XYZ file of C-alpha atoms in Angstrom:
400
model
C 140.742 97.968 72.051
C 138.634 96.655 69.525
C 140.127 98.639 66.575
C 143.881 99.415 66.374
C 145.830 101.753 63.399
C 148.312 98.516 62.832
C 145.503 96.179 62.058
C 143.513 97.374 58.638
C 141.891 94.493 58.001
C 139.899 94.318 61.355
C 137.951 97.725 59.819
C 136.799 95.713 56.811
C 135.860 92.502 58.402
C 133.822 94.253 60.886
C 132.093 96.311 58.880
C 131.235 92.738 56.428
C 129.903 91.124 59.778
C 127.634 94.102 60.343
C 126.485 94.516 56.986
C 125.735 90.901 56.700
C 123.694 91.310 60.035
C 121.378 94.063 58.952
C 120.944 92.832 55.394
C 119.667 89.155 57.508
C 117.293 91.228 59.764
C 116.223 93.949 57.268
C 112.095 93.189 57.807
C 112.686 94.002 61.382
C 114.373 97.108 61.096
C 113.853 98.885 57.507
C 110.498 100.048 57.978
C 108.519 102.971 58.825
C 106.576 101.976 61.866
C 103.914 104.960 60.583
C 103.192 103.503 57.561
C 102.372 100.087 58.861
C 99.067 98.908 60.666
C 100.429 95.440 61.566
C 104.100 94.070 62.196
C 105.627 93.572 59.199
C 106.538 89.726 60.699
C 103.501 89.025 61.790
C 103.307 86.026 59.510
C 107.133 84.802 60.058
C 107.396 84.874 63.333
C 103.717 85.007 64.880
C 105.475 84.314 68.681
C 106.813 87.572 68.448
C 104.010 89.289 67.251
C 101.677 87.500 70.114
C 103.901 88.097 72.662
C 104.345 92.087 71.833
C 100.965 92.793 71.805
C 100.740 91.148 75.670
C 103.342 93.400 77.094
C 102.091 96.388 79.238
C 102.950 99.716 77.908
C 104.634 100.252 81.385
C 107.079 97.643 80.605
C 107.468 98.714 77.060
C 108.316 102.112 78.121
C 111.014 100.682 80.555
C 113.005 98.447 77.699
C 112.995 101.553 75.153
C 115.071 103.242 77.871
C 117.055 100.023 78.527
C 118.591 98.522 75.068
C 120.376 96.010 76.946
C 117.150 94.614 78.999
C 115.180 94.951 75.757
C 117.851 92.698 73.956
C 117.656 89.951 76.221
C 113.995 89.733 76.278
C 113.462 89.921 72.831
C 116.449 87.138 72.375
C 113.674 84.880 72.990
C 111.634 85.011 70.296
C 114.755 86.140 67.941
C 117.777 84.158 69.020
C 119.767 85.157 66.267
C 120.170 88.595 67.550
C 123.487 90.014 68.141
C 124.591 92.550 70.685
C 125.822 95.653 69.287
C 129.811 96.106 68.790
C 131.934 97.061 72.164
C 133.496 99.555 70.735
C 136.746 100.636 72.899
C 135.922 103.013 75.460
C 137.906 106.100 76.013
C 136.189 107.935 78.950
C 138.269 111.383 80.135
C 137.730 114.669 81.195
C 139.717 117.788 80.376
C 140.339 119.445 83.575
C 139.525 123.050 82.857
C 139.341 126.614 84.970
C 135.882 127.285 85.720
C 135.595 130.893 83.485
C 135.840 128.147 80.050
C 132.428 126.346 81.382
C 130.414 129.677 82.296
C 127.325 129.702 79.984
C 127.896 125.914 79.160
C 125.175 123.474 80.330
C 126.412 120.469 82.423
C 126.125 117.296 79.597
C 127.096 119.762 77.200
C 130.175 120.657 78.739
C 131.066 116.687 79.583
C 130.601 116.182 75.969
C 132.976 118.972 74.829
C 135.225 117.954 78.023
C 135.350 114.316 77.060
C 135.860 114.985 73.187
C 138.751 117.405 74.027
C 140.300 114.351 75.550
C 141.032 113.006 72.029
C 142.804 115.772 70.505
C 146.377 114.540 69.714
C 148.904 117.153 71.681
C 150.769 117.868 68.565
C 152.496 120.922 67.416
C 150.155 122.051 65.017
C 147.380 124.772 64.527
C 143.347 123.552 65.160
C 140.504 123.796 62.775
C 137.122 123.917 64.199
C 134.606 122.613 61.842
C 130.963 123.693 62.378
C 132.136 125.660 65.257
C 128.604 127.187 66.526
C 129.653 129.431 69.416
C 132.932 128.110 69.752
C 132.873 126.187 73.004
C 135.090 123.546 71.787
C 137.279 125.532 70.135
C 138.039 127.410 73.086
C 138.551 124.724 75.571
C 140.852 123.467 72.979
C 142.969 127.137 72.482
C 143.257 127.017 76.218
C 144.305 123.650 76.527
C 146.624 123.199 73.494
C 147.934 126.712 73.539
C 147.623 126.689 69.517
C 145.539 128.908 67.226
C 142.380 127.896 66.469
C 140.276 128.721 63.452
C 136.481 128.078 64.246
C 134.178 127.793 60.974
C 130.507 128.239 61.506
C 128.062 129.557 59.012
C 125.576 131.649 61.340
C 127.118 135.333 61.490
C 125.572 135.762 65.328
C 127.104 132.876 66.602
C 130.559 133.885 64.993
C 129.948 137.542 66.629
C 129.311 135.932 69.842
C 132.042 132.830 69.759
C 134.873 135.791 68.875
C 133.433 138.357 71.664
C 133.847 135.103 74.391
C 137.381 134.240 72.661
C 138.835 137.841 72.862
C 137.141 138.673 76.434
C 139.164 135.757 77.621
C 142.176 136.156 75.666
C 142.278 133.095 73.779
C 143.923 132.805 70.159
C 140.429 131.878 68.544
C 139.514 133.043 64.958
C 136.199 132.624 63.937
C 135.035 133.110 60.184
C 131.629 132.763 58.743
C 131.853 130.510 56.175
C 128.964 127.900 54.487
C 131.008 124.689 54.087
C 128.258 123.126 52.044
C 128.572 125.915 49.392
C 131.745 127.770 49.888
C 135.441 126.536 49.194
C 137.061 125.475 52.329
C 140.524 125.031 50.890
C 141.988 128.133 52.100
C 141.564 127.085 55.917
C 142.909 123.827 55.460
C 146.432 123.097 55.978
C 148.640 119.924 56.141
C 150.061 120.480 59.191
C 146.997 120.631 61.195
C 144.113 119.072 63.219
C 140.515 119.223 61.955
C 137.890 118.735 64.546
C 134.421 118.254 64.760
C 132.097 117.224 67.816
C 127.875 116.095 66.504
C 128.460 118.105 63.115
C 125.517 117.018 60.801
C 125.478 114.345 57.909
C 126.555 116.347 54.859
C 128.724 118.759 56.964
C 131.035 115.913 58.086
C 130.752 114.098 55.098
C 132.399 117.659 53.297
C 134.630 117.742 56.161
C 136.103 114.474 55.530
C 136.348 114.788 52.258
C 137.935 118.608 52.239
C 140.446 117.220 54.950
C 141.190 114.069 52.392
C 141.960 116.612 49.355
C 144.270 118.962 51.382
C 145.783 116.082 52.986
C 145.166 117.539 56.388
C 147.473 115.562 59.640
C 144.889 114.646 61.721
C 141.120 114.244 61.808
C 138.572 114.066 64.940
C 135.179 113.452 64.128
C 132.222 113.041 66.287
C 129.655 112.473 63.643
C 125.629 113.118 64.344
C 122.664 113.116 62.360
C 123.177 111.128 59.594
C 120.126 111.549 57.747
C 120.764 115.248 56.919
C 122.533 114.652 53.462
C 122.023 116.530 50.137
C 120.967 112.864 48.289
C 117.018 111.037 48.763
C 119.530 108.065 48.893
C 122.623 107.456 51.295
C 125.644 107.510 49.052
C 128.327 105.545 50.626
C 131.776 106.971 51.044
C 134.022 103.395 50.933
C 134.683 101.502 48.561
C 133.409 98.313 50.450
C 130.058 100.003 51.650
C 129.135 100.685 47.892
C 129.224 97.153 47.460
C 126.537 96.528 50.280
C 123.297 95.006 48.801
C 121.486 97.709 51.530
C 120.263 100.990 50.201
C 119.139 103.665 52.579
C 116.912 106.063 52.409
C 116.831 109.473 54.678
C 114.184 107.640 56.703
C 116.237 104.469 57.346
C 119.286 107.151 58.464
C 116.976 108.475 61.005
C 116.740 105.442 62.787
C 120.510 105.461 63.580
C 119.585 108.377 66.045
C 116.254 107.821 67.390
C 117.710 107.465 70.782
C 116.997 109.756 73.187
C 118.387 109.142 76.772
C 119.288 113.293 77.155
C 115.337 113.888 76.310
C 113.461 115.790 78.939
C 110.070 114.959 79.937
C 108.663 117.290 78.426
C 110.171 116.575 74.935
C 109.012 113.114 75.604
C 105.329 113.912 76.178
C 105.495 116.340 73.298
C 106.848 113.302 71.245
C 103.553 111.285 72.829
C 101.134 113.615 72.109
C 102.568 114.094 68.625
C 102.191 110.313 67.410
C 98.790 110.027 68.602
C 97.537 113.276 66.597
C 99.534 112.222 63.771
C 97.762 108.576 63.728
C 94.414 110.129 64.056
C 94.733 112.345 60.685
C 96.370 108.990 59.212
C 93.140 107.005 60.354
C 91.095 109.973 58.890
C 92.671 110.370 55.801
C 92.756 106.509 54.733
C 88.581 106.523 55.060
C 88.309 109.688 53.473
C 90.432 108.658 50.186
C 89.382 105.117 50.135
C 93.254 104.144 50.095
C 94.541 101.982 52.837
C 98.213 103.833 51.975
C 100.166 106.145 54.493
C 100.324 109.990 53.397
C 103.423 111.473 55.037
C 102.350 114.940 56.638
C 105.811 116.986 57.105
C 107.154 118.481 60.216
C 104.842 120.389 62.282
C 105.325 123.385 64.553
C 105.681 122.506 68.185
C 102.825 124.388 69.169
C 100.635 122.430 67.298
C 100.803 119.824 70.114
C 100.224 122.273 72.949
C 96.704 122.408 71.166
C 93.756 120.084 71.150
C 94.124 117.317 67.859
C 91.674 119.351 65.822
C 93.860 122.109 65.176
C 96.644 119.370 63.788
C 94.435 117.250 61.830
C 93.488 120.514 59.983
C 96.481 121.922 59.715
C 97.684 118.356 58.222
C 94.764 118.138 55.901
C 95.546 121.750 54.345
C 99.223 120.651 53.797
C 98.068 117.697 51.521
C 95.117 119.618 50.007
C 92.605 118.122 52.089
C 89.347 119.417 54.441
C 89.373 118.134 57.588
C 85.698 117.503 58.260
C 85.352 115.111 61.145
C 85.292 117.247 63.832
C 82.304 114.987 65.353
C 84.595 111.779 64.698
C 87.468 113.179 66.858
C 86.616 111.072 70.011
C 86.454 107.864 67.887
C 89.651 108.674 65.778
C 91.417 109.523 69.209
C 90.894 106.210 70.673
C 91.859 104.218 67.540
C 95.036 106.263 67.307
C 95.790 105.170 71.044
C 95.454 101.851 70.086
C 97.807 102.383 66.900
C 100.203 104.325 69.380
C 100.583 101.105 71.389
C 101.141 99.029 67.994
C 103.936 101.419 66.828
C 105.402 101.293 70.070
C 105.771 97.632 69.870
C 107.338 97.805 66.543
C 109.957 100.613 67.229
C 110.686 98.283 70.053
C 111.996 95.550 67.951
C 113.236 98.173 65.167
C 115.209 99.547 67.796
C 117.418 96.515 68.548
C 118.845 97.637 65.379
C 119.616 101.697 65.513
C 123.259 101.119 67.295
C 124.140 98.860 64.739
C 123.239 100.742 61.548
C 124.927 103.721 63.348
C 127.872 101.669 63.579
C 127.668 100.736 60.305
C 127.655 104.361 59.116
C 130.670 105.026 61.393
C 132.557 102.145 59.721
C 131.695 103.178 56.278
C 133.315 106.834 57.134
C 136.361 104.949 58.568
C 137.036 102.855 56.202
C 136.936 105.600 53.629
C 139.503 107.275 55.910
C 141.646 104.145 55.428
C 141.101 104.312 51.704
C 142.757 107.724 51.625
C 145.994 106.756 53.267
C 145.078 107.419 56.899
C 145.358 105.272 60.160
C 141.859 105.276 61.965
C 140.498 104.227 65.435
C 136.956 104.047 66.923
C 136.279 104.987 70.230
C 133.391 105.582 72.444
C 134.477 108.914 73.973
C 131.334 109.270 76.864
C 128.945 107.337 78.727
C 125.488 107.084 76.707
C 123.948 108.772 79.241
C 125.952 112.088 78.421
C 125.034 111.560 74.877
C 124.065 108.799 72.739
C 125.861 110.050 69.883
C 129.195 109.214 71.666
C 130.865 107.669 68.863
C 134.800 109.161 67.442
C 136.688 108.358 64.667
C 139.986 109.461 65.034
C 142.472 109.507 61.780
C 146.024 110.504 61.131
C 147.518 110.681 57.986
C 150.180 107.817 57.464
C 153.833 108.770 57.174
């Protein structure tokens, strides 16, 4: 196992190594591809830029789905590249009766089952943070035969989850609580395990901070969506991360969760259309304004990407107080956008070499924070990336 609870220095040393690496290679990952017309490394690494331009679209697509192959190919031009950390694997599935799996899709059940295998068999109650419908909580209530308290802010999900638990005769109690706005101390106890599977940014940050404040005995967390935070810039949790030279925006944090091995083809097609439409608008607005600057456009309804590009361009212009009047240029804009998308995808090919390392940096920050607060901490991969790329778990137990 890479990290052992009795070797606390390993966390600090490993974080420092990852931090130095990310700082050294910052030009290759800390940028917004949509905002760049050319590779940021064109001057410093011309051979890399020339090689990328010569790649076929088919080869780029293959490597985007295969990080190992992409790393091997790119290392020829970036010999200082490092492989991501080899986090200890804990791939187990909890055997459960069929009636617990009803209405839970295959991959989702695999994630829940694998994560539940990390729960310690302690004689304590369990608090499920950001429970949704409480699928994980129901499995734990059955598996551990303990009382499970499930916190969820959406009343409809609480109602559905409670009905399912009552129907199955499981000891699971839902409370409709917004953990970002309401105090949680009344739900937290020292003799307790707090668990969260794929809790987003600020939600899991609050979970760790609130659990520490209540000196909760045991914590099991799989973090997700690091970019969903309260501040525009990431606020490190640990003292060591606070000393880093890295400053991370929400856009930077989004890189850590961009891997999409579980995405359906329809989702992938939609993303490709969105890239093309957004590039069309960007090309037009630069020409229209006379400023060669990227203009950020907010998230758009999916329905726009099922329509011709004119509708998106008109919508985007309206969002920025402009009037799109280039209907006669759509064909030319589309051709130019397709070339920009090709360049963008090659930028992303390089950028994505660092997304797992960035995620490790963020998880290590959380692990170091828990260690500083008096917890023994272990990091594991609890399932294969094909089940979910967000497969890192923090196991924290209060020191005696």
